[in-house]
mmCIF file of C-alpha atoms in Angstrom:
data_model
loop_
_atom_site.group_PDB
_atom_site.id
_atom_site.type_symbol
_atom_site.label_atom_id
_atom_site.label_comp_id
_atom_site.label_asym_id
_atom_site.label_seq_id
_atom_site.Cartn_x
_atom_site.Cartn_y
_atom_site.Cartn_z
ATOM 1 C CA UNK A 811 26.740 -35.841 -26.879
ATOM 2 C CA UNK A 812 27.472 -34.532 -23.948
ATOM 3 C CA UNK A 813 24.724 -33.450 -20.968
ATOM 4 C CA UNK A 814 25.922 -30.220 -21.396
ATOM 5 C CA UNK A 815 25.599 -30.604 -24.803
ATOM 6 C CA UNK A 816 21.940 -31.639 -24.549
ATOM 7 C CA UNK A 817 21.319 -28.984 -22.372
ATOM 8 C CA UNK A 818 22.583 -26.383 -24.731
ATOM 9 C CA UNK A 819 20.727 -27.901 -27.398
ATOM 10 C CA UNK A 820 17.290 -27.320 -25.544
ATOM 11 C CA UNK A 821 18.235 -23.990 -24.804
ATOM 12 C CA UNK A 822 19.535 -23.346 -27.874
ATOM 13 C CA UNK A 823 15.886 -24.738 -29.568
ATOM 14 C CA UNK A 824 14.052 -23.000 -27.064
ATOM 15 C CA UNK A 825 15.903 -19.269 -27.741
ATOM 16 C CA UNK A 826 14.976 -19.702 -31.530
ATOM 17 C CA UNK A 827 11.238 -20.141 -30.398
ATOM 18 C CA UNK A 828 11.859 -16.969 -28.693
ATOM 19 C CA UNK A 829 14.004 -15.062 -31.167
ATOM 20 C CA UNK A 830 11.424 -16.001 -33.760
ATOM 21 C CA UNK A 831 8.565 -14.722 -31.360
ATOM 22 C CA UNK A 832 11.022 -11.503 -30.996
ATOM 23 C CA UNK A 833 11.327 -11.042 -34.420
ATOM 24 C CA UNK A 834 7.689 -11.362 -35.195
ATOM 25 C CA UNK A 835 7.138 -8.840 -32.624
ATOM 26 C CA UNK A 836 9.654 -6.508 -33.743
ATOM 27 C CA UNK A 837 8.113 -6.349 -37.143
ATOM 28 C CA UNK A 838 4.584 -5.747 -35.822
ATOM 29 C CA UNK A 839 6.195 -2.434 -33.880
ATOM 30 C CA UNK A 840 8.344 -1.233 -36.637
ATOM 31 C CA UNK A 841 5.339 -1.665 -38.880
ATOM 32 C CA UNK A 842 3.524 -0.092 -36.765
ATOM 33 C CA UNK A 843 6.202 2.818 -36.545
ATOM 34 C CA UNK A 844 6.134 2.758 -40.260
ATOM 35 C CA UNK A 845 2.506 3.192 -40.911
ATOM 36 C CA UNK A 846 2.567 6.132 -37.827
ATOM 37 C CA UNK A 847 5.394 7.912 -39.735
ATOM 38 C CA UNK A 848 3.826 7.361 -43.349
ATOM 39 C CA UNK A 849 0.069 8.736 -41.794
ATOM 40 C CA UNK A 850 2.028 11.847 -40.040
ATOM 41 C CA UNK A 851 3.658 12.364 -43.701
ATOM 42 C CA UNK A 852 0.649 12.353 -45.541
ATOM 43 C CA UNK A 853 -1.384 14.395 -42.722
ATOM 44 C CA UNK A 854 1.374 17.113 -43.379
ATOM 45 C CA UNK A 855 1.160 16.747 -47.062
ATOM 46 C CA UNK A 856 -2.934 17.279 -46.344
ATOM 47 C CA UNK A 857 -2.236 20.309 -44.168
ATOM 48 C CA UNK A 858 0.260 21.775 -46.236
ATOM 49 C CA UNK A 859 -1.235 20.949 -50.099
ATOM 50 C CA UNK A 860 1.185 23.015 -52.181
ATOM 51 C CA UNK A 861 4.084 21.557 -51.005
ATOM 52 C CA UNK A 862 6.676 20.051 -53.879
ATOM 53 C CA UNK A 863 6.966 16.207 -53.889
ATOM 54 C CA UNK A 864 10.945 16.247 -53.220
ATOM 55 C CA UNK A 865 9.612 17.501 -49.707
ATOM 56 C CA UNK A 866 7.347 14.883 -49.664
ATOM 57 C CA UNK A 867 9.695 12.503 -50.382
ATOM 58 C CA UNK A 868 11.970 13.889 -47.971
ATOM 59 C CA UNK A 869 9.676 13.178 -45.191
ATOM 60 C CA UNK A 870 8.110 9.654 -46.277
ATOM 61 C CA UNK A 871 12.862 9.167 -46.544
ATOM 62 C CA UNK A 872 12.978 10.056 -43.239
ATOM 63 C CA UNK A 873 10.061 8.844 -41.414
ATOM 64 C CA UNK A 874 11.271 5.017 -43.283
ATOM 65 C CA UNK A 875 14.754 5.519 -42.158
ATOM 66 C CA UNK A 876 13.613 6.646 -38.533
ATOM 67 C CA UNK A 877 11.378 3.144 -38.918
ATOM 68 C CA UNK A 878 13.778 0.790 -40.124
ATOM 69 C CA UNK A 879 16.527 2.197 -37.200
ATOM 70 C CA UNK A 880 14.165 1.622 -34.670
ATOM 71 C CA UNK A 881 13.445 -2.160 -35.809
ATOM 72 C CA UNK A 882 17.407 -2.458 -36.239
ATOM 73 C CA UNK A 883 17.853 -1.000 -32.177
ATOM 74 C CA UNK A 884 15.134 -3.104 -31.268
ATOM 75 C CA UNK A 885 16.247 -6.238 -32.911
ATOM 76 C CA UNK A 886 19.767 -5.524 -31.293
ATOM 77 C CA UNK A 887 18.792 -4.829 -27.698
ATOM 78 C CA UNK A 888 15.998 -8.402 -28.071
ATOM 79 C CA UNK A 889 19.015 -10.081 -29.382
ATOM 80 C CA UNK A 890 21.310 -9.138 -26.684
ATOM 81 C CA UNK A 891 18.975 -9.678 -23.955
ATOM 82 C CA UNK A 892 17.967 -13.053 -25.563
ATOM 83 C CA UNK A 893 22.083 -14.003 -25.678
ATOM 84 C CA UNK A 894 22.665 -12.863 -21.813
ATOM 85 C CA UNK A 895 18.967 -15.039 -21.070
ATOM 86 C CA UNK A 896 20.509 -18.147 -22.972
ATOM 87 C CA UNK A 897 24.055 -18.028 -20.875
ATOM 88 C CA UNK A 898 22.280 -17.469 -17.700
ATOM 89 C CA UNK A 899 19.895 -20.371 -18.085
ATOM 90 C CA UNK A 900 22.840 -22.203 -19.122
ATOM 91 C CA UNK A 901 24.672 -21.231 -15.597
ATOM 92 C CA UNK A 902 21.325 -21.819 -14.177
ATOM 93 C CA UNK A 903 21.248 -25.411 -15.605
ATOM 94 C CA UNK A 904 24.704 -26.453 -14.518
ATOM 95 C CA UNK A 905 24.024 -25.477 -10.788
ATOM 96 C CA UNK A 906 20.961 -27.848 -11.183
ATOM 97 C CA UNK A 907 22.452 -31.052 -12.380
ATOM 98 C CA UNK A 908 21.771 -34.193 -10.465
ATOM 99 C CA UNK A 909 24.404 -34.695 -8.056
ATOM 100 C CA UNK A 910 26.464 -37.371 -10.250
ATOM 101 C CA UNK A 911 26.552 -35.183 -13.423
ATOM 102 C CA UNK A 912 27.261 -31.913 -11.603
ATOM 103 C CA UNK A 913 30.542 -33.531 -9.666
ATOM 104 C CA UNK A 914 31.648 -35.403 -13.040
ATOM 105 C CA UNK A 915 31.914 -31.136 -14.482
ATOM 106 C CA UNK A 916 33.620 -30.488 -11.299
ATOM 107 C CA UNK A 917 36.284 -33.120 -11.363
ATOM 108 C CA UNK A 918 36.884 -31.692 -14.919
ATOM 109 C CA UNK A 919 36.655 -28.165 -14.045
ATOM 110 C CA UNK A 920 39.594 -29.099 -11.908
ATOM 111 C CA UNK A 921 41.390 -31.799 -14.392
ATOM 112 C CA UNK A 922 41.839 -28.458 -16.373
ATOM 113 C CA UNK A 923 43.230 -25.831 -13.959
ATOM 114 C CA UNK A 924 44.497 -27.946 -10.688
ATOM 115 C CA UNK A 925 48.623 -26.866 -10.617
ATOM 116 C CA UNK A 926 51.506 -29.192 -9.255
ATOM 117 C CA UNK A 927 51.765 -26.892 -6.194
ATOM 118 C CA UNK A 928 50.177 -27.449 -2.703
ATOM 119 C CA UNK A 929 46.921 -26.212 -2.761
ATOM 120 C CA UNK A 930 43.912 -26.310 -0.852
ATOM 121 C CA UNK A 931 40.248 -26.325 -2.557
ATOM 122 C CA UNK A 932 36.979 -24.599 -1.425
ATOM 123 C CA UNK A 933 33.554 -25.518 -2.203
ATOM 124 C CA UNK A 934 30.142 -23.594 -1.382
ATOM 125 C CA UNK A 935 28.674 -24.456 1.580
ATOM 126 C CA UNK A 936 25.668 -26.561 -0.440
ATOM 127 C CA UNK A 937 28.294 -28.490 -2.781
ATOM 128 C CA UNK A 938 30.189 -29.133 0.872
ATOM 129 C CA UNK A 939 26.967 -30.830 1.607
ATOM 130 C CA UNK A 940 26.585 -33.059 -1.090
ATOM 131 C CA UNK A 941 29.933 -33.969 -1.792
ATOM 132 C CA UNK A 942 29.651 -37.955 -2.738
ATOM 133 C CA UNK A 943 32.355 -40.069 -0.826
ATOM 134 C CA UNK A 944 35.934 -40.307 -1.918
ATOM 135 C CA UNK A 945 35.254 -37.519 -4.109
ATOM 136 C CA UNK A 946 38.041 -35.044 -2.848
ATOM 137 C CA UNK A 947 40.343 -38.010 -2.230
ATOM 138 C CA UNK A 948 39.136 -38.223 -6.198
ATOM 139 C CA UNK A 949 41.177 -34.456 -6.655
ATOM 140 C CA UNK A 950 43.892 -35.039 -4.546
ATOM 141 C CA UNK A 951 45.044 -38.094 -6.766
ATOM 142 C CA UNK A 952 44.475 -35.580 -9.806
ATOM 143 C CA UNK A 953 46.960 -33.104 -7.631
ATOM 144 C CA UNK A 954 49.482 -35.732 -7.394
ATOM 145 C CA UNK A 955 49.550 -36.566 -10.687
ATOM 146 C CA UNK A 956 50.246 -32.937 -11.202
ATOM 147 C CA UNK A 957 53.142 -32.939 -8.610
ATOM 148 C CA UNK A 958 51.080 -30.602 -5.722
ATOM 149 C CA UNK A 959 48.775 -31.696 -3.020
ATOM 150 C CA UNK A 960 45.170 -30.110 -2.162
ATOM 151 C CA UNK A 961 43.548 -30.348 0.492
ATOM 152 C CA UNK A 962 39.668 -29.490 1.360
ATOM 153 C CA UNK A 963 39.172 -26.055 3.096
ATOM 154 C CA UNK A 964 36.889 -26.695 6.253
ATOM 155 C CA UNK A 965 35.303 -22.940 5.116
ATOM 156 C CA UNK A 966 32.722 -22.677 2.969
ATOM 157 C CA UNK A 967 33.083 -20.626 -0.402
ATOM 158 C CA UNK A 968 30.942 -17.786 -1.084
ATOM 159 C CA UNK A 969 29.951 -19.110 -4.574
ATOM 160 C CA UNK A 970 26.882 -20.622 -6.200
ATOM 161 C CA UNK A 971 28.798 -23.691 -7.943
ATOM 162 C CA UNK A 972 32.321 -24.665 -8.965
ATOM 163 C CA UNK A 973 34.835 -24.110 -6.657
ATOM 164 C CA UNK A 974 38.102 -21.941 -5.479
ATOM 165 C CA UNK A 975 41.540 -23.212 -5.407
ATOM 166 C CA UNK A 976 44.146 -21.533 -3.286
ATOM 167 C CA UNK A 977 47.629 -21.841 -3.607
ATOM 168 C CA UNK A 978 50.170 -20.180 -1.137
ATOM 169 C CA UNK A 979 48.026 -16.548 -1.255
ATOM 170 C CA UNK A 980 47.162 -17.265 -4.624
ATOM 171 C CA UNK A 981 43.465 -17.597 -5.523
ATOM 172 C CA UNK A 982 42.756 -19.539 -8.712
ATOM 173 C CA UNK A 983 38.312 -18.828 -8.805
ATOM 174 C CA UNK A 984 36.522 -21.639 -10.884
ATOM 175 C CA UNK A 985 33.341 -20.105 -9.941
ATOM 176 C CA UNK A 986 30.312 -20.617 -12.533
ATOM 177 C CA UNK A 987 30.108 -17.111 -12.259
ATOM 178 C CA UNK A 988 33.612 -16.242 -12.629
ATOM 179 C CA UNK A 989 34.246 -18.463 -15.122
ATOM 180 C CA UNK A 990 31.343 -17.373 -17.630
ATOM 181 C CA UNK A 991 32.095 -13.661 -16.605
ATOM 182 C CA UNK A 992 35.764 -14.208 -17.416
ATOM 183 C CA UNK A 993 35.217 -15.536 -20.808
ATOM 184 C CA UNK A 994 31.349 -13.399 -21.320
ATOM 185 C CA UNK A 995 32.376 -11.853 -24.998
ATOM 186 C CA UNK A 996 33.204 -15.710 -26.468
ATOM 187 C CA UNK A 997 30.136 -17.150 -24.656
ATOM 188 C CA UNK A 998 27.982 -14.466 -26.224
ATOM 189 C CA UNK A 999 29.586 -14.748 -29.340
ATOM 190 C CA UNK A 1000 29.124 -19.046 -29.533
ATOM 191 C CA UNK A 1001 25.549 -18.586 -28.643
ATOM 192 C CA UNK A 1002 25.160 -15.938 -31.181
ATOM 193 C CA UNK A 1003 26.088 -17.988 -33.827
ATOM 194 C CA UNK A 1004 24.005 -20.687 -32.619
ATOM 195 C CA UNK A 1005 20.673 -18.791 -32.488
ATOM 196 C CA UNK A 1006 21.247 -16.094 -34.927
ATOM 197 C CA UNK A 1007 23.372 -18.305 -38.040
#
C-alpha cells in the first residue's frame, strides 16, 4: 500500500467519523423540524376545531414532506462539504510529505506527463529549496528516455507543490492544484464512494 494510499485511508476513516457525526446531527435537526411542523399542525387543528381530517392530513403531508426535504438538502450540502474537506486535506497531505516521499510523487508526476520535446521544468520557490541532489539530473534522464531534454528554470513557480513544464510556449501545469481542479468531478466522485458506499 502505497503512502498515499495510507494517507487516504486515514482520511477516508476519519471522514466516516465525521459523516456519521453529520448524520447524527442531521437527524437531531430534521427531527427537530419534524416535531416543530407536527406541533404547528396540531396548534392549527386546536385553533381551528371543526376542521375535516383530510385538511389535517394535508398539513401533518406537508409539514413531513417540508421535514424530510430539509434533512435530504442538509444531508447533501454536509456531504458535499465533507467530499471538498476530504480532497483538500488530501492536497494538504501531499504538500506535507517528508522530503523523500514528496520527490518520489514528483518524479512520477513527471514519469507520466514529461514529452520527448525540449522542455524546461519549474518548481515553487520552497520545492527549489529542498530539491535533494541529482534529483533534476534524475528528470532529465527520464526526458531522454522520452527523446526531449529539460532543463531546470532558474524562476520560481507560483505554485504550492508539483511543478510546471514548458515546452517551446507551451505550458504543461502539474500543479497539486491544477491537477485536482482539472480532474475535481472524478476526485469527488472516488471519495464519494469511499465514504458514502
Amino acid at each position: 500500500m502505497s503512502g498515499l494510499d495510507k494517507i487516504i485511508g486515514h482520511i477516508s476513516a476519519e471522514a466516516e467519523r465525521e459523516v456519521k457525526k453529520l448524520l447524527d446531527d442531521a437527524n437531531v435537526q430534521a427531527e427537530s423540524i419534524k416535531k416543530d411542523a407536527e406541533e404547528k399542525t396540531a396548534a392549527e387543528c386546536d385553533r381551528i376545531n371543526k376542521k375535516s381530517e383530510a385538511e389535517v392530513q394535508s398539513i401533518l403531508d406537508r409539514g413531513n414532506s417540508s421535514a424530510e426535504l430539509k434533512k435530504k438538502q442538509l444531508l447533501l450540502e454536509k456531504k458535499q462539504e465533507l467530499i471538498n474537506e476530504t480532497i483538500a486535506k488530501a492536497a494538504e497531505r501531499l504538500g506535507s510529505l517528508d522530503t523523500s516521499a514528496y520527490f518520489d510523487v514528483i518524479k512520477k508526476l513527471f514519469a507520466k506527463n514529461v514529452l520527448g520535446r525540449d522542455g524546461e521544468i519549474s518548481f515553487s520557490q520552497k520545492d527549489l529549496d529542498r530539491l535533494p541532489a541529482g534529483f533534476v539530473e534524475g528528470l532529465q534522464a527520464l526526458a531522454k528516455e522520452k527523446g526531449g531534454s529539460l532543463k531546470l528554470s532558474e524562476k520560481a513557480a507560483d505554485i504550492d507543490g508539483g511543478f510546471v513544464l514548458n515546452y517551446g510556449g507551451i505550458e504543461e501545469n502539474c500543479s497539486f492544484g491544477a491537477l485536482i481542479d482539472g480532474s475535481l468531478e472524478t476526485l469527488q466522485d472516488k471519495v464519494q464512494k469511499v465514504l458514502f458506499a
